[in-house]
XYZ file of C-alpha atoms in Angstrom:
240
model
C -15.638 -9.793 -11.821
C -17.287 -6.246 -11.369
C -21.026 -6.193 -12.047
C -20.801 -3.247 -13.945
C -18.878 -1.947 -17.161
C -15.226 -3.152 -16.511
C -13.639 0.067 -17.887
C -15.965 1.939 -15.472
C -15.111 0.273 -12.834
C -11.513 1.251 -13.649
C -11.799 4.352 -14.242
C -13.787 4.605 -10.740
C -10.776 3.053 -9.186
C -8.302 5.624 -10.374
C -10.127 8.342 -9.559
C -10.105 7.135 -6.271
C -6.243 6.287 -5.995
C -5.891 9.518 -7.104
C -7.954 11.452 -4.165
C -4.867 9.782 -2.234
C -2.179 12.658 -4.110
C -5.456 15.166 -3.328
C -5.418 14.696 -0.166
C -1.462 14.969 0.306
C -1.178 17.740 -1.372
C -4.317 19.632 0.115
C -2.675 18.557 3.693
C 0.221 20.320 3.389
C -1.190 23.468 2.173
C -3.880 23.253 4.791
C -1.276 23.123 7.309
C 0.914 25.642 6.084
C -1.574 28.291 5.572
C -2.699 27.576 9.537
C 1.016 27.705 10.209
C 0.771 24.467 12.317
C 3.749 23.026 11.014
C 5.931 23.045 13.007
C 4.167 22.785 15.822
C 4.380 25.264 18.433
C 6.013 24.069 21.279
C 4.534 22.202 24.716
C 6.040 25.119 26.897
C 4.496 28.444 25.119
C 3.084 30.447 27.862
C -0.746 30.751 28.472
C -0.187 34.833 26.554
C 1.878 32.879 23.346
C -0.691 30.613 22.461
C -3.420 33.496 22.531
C -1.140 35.564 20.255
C -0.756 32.892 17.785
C -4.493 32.309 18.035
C -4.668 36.081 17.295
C -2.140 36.393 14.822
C -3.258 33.839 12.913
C -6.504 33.249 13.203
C -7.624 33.198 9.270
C -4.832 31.196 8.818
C -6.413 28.648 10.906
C -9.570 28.776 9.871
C -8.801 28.682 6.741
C -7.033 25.566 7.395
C -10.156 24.063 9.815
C -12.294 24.600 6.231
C -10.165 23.457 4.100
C -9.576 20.065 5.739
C -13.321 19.745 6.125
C -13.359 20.120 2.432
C -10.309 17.770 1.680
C -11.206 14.843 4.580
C -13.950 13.372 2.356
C -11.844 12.197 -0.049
C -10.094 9.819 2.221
C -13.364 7.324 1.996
C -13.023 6.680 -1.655
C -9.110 6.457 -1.457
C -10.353 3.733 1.859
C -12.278 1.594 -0.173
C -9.989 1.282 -3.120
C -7.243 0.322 -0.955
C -9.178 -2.527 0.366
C -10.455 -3.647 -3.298
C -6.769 -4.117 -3.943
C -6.316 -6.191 -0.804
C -9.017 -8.017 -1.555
C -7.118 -9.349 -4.488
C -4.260 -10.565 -2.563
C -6.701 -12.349 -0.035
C -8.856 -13.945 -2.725
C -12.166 -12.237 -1.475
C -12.716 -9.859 1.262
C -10.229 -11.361 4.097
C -9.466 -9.872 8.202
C -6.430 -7.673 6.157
C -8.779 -6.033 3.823
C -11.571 -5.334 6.767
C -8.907 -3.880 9.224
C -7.770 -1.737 6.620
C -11.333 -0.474 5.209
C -12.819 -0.257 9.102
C -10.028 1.550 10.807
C -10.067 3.675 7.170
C -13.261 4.451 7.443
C -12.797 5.921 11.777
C -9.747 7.931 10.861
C -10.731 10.902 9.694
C -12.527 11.512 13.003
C -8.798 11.717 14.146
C -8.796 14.888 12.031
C -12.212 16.419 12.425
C -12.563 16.561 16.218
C -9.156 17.853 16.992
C -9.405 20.204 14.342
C -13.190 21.889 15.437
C -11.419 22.107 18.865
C -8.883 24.772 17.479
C -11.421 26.362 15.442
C -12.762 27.068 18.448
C -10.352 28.688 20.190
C -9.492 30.973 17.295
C -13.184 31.192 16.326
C -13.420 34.324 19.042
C -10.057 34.489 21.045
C -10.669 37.700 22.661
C -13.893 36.623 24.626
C -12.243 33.813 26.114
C -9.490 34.023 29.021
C -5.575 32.580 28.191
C -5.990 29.125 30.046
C -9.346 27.994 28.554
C -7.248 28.650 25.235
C -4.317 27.420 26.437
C -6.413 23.955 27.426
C -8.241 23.892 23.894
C -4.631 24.689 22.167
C -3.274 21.435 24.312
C -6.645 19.365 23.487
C -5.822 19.885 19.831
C -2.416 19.085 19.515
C -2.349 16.060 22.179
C -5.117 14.712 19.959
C -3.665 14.893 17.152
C -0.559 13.988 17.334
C -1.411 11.296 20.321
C -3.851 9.564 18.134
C -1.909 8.809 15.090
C -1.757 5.083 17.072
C -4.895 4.787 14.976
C -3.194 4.338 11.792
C -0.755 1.472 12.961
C -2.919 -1.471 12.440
C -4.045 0.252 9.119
C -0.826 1.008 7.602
C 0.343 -2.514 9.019
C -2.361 -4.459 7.396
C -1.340 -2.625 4.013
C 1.704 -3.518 4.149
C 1.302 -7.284 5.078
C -0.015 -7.218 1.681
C 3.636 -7.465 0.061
C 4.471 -10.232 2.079
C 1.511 -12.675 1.353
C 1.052 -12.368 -2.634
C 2.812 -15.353 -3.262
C 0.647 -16.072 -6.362
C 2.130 -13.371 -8.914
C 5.498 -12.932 -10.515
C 5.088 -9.396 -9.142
C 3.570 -8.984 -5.939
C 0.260 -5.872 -6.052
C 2.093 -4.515 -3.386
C 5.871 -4.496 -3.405
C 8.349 -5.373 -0.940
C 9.847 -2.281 -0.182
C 6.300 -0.345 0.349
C 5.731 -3.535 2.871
C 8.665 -2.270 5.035
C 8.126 1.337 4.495
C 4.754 0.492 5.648
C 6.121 -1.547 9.004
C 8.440 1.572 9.472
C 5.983 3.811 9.242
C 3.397 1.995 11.611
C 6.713 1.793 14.217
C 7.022 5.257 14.121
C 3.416 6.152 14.705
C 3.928 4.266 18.103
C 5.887 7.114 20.295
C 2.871 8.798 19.407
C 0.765 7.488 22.569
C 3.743 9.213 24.969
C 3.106 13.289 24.322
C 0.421 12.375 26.787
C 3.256 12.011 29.839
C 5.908 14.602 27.964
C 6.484 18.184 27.605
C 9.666 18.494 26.434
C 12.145 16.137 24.666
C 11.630 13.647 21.637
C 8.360 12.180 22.562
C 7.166 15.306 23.138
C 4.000 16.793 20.550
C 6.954 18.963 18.612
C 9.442 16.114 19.375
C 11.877 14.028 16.706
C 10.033 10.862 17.716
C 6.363 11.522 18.590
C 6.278 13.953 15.391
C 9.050 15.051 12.880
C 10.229 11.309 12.181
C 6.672 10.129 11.668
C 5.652 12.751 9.683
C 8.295 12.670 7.647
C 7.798 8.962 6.987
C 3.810 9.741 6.929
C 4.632 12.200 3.617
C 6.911 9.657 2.161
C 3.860 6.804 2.668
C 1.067 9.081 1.434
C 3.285 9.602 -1.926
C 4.192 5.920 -2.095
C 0.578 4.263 -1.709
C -1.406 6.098 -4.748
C 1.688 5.032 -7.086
C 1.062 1.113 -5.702
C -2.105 1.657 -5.719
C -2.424 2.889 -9.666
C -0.222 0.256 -10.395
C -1.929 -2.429 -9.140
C -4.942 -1.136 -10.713
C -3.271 -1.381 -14.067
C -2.786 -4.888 -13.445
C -6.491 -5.583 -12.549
C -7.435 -3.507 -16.099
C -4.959 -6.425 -18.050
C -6.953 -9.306 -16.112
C -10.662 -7.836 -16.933
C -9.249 -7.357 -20.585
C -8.226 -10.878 -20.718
């Protein structure tokens, strides 16, 4: 039992679940206004990437602020997560801390990638093409190579729908357990743009980033809906 006013508490909850469609939706505009999605390719010549760092260079900015302004949100959406885990476990359990801690270092998988391109397009024209071309590469193999980070996290999620054995309905349903497994399978190829240019696993590749983000965008839409859900469920217990 919260120590404070149960409907508060709720309400606190939601708010949070909701920062979840926030920061989807402030994602994908952040990325389309930089025009980072697709990515650009591996194999752009050295004189490429400094044109796209010219040509769009308030673009990316824009996108650099706006993510600083949108990453925040992802602590509250963290913590709620867990609090719903925590239910399934019966009291804060290794599921509920894997989620919250790796949570809680995942952003960083956004912010330092992203201050590297901000960088480069920060003042292209005093720096040569390869120390752009290097920062351009720093960014994207960072960012793409480290979404291994979220595997445990989305994993531990999802273990949630296969433990809640206790309700009629399980918090966390079956099907987001396996969308989360797929996802966190997906993620995986992630760790090989570091050996490949071109092909699948490749930073612009079908396995290292279309499939995952595809299944990313699905997961980000999926987990606020459990999430409210399940906090519906907590607001019928604290009213009985």
């Amino acid at each position: 039992m919260p120590q404070m006013r149960p409907d508060r508490y709720i309400r606190l909850q939601r708010l949070s679940a909701w920062c979840g469609v926030v920061l989807f939706v402030g994602f994908l505009a952040a990325f389309l206004v930089g025009h980072l999605t697709p990515p650009m390719s591996p194999t752009e010549s050295p004189e490429d990437i400094v044109k796209f760092l010219k040509d769009h260079r308030t673009g990316i900015l824009t996108c650099v602020a706006l993510m600083v302004l949108l990453v925040p949100f992802e602590y509250p959406y963290v913590v709620v997560t867990s609090l719903q885990m925590r239910r399934v476990e019966g009291g804060w359990g290794l599921m509920s801390m894997i989620q919250v801690l790796t949570g809680v270092v995942a952003p960083l998988g956004f912010f330092f990638p992203l201050a590297i391109l901000a960088a480069a397009a920060y003042r292209p024209e005093i720096h040569s093409a390869d120390v752009l071309s290097a920062m351009t590469d720093t960014f994207w193999l960072m960012f793409v190579g480290n979404a291994c980070i979220f595997v445990l996290q989305v994993w531990s999620i999802g273990y949630m729908s296969f433990i809640d054995d206790t309700r009629e309905k399980p918090l966390f349903p079956r099907w987001y357990g396996w969308l989360s497994i797929v996802l966190g399978i997906l993620l995986i190829p992630g760790a090989f743009v570091f050996l490949n240019r071109t092909g699948p696993l490749a930073w612009d590749g079908l396995f290292a980033y279309a499939l995952p983000s595809a299944a990313y965008f699905v997961w980000k839409i999926a987990t606020p809906y459990v999430l409210l859900k399940a906090i519906s469920d907590e607001e019928r217990e604290l009213a009985a």
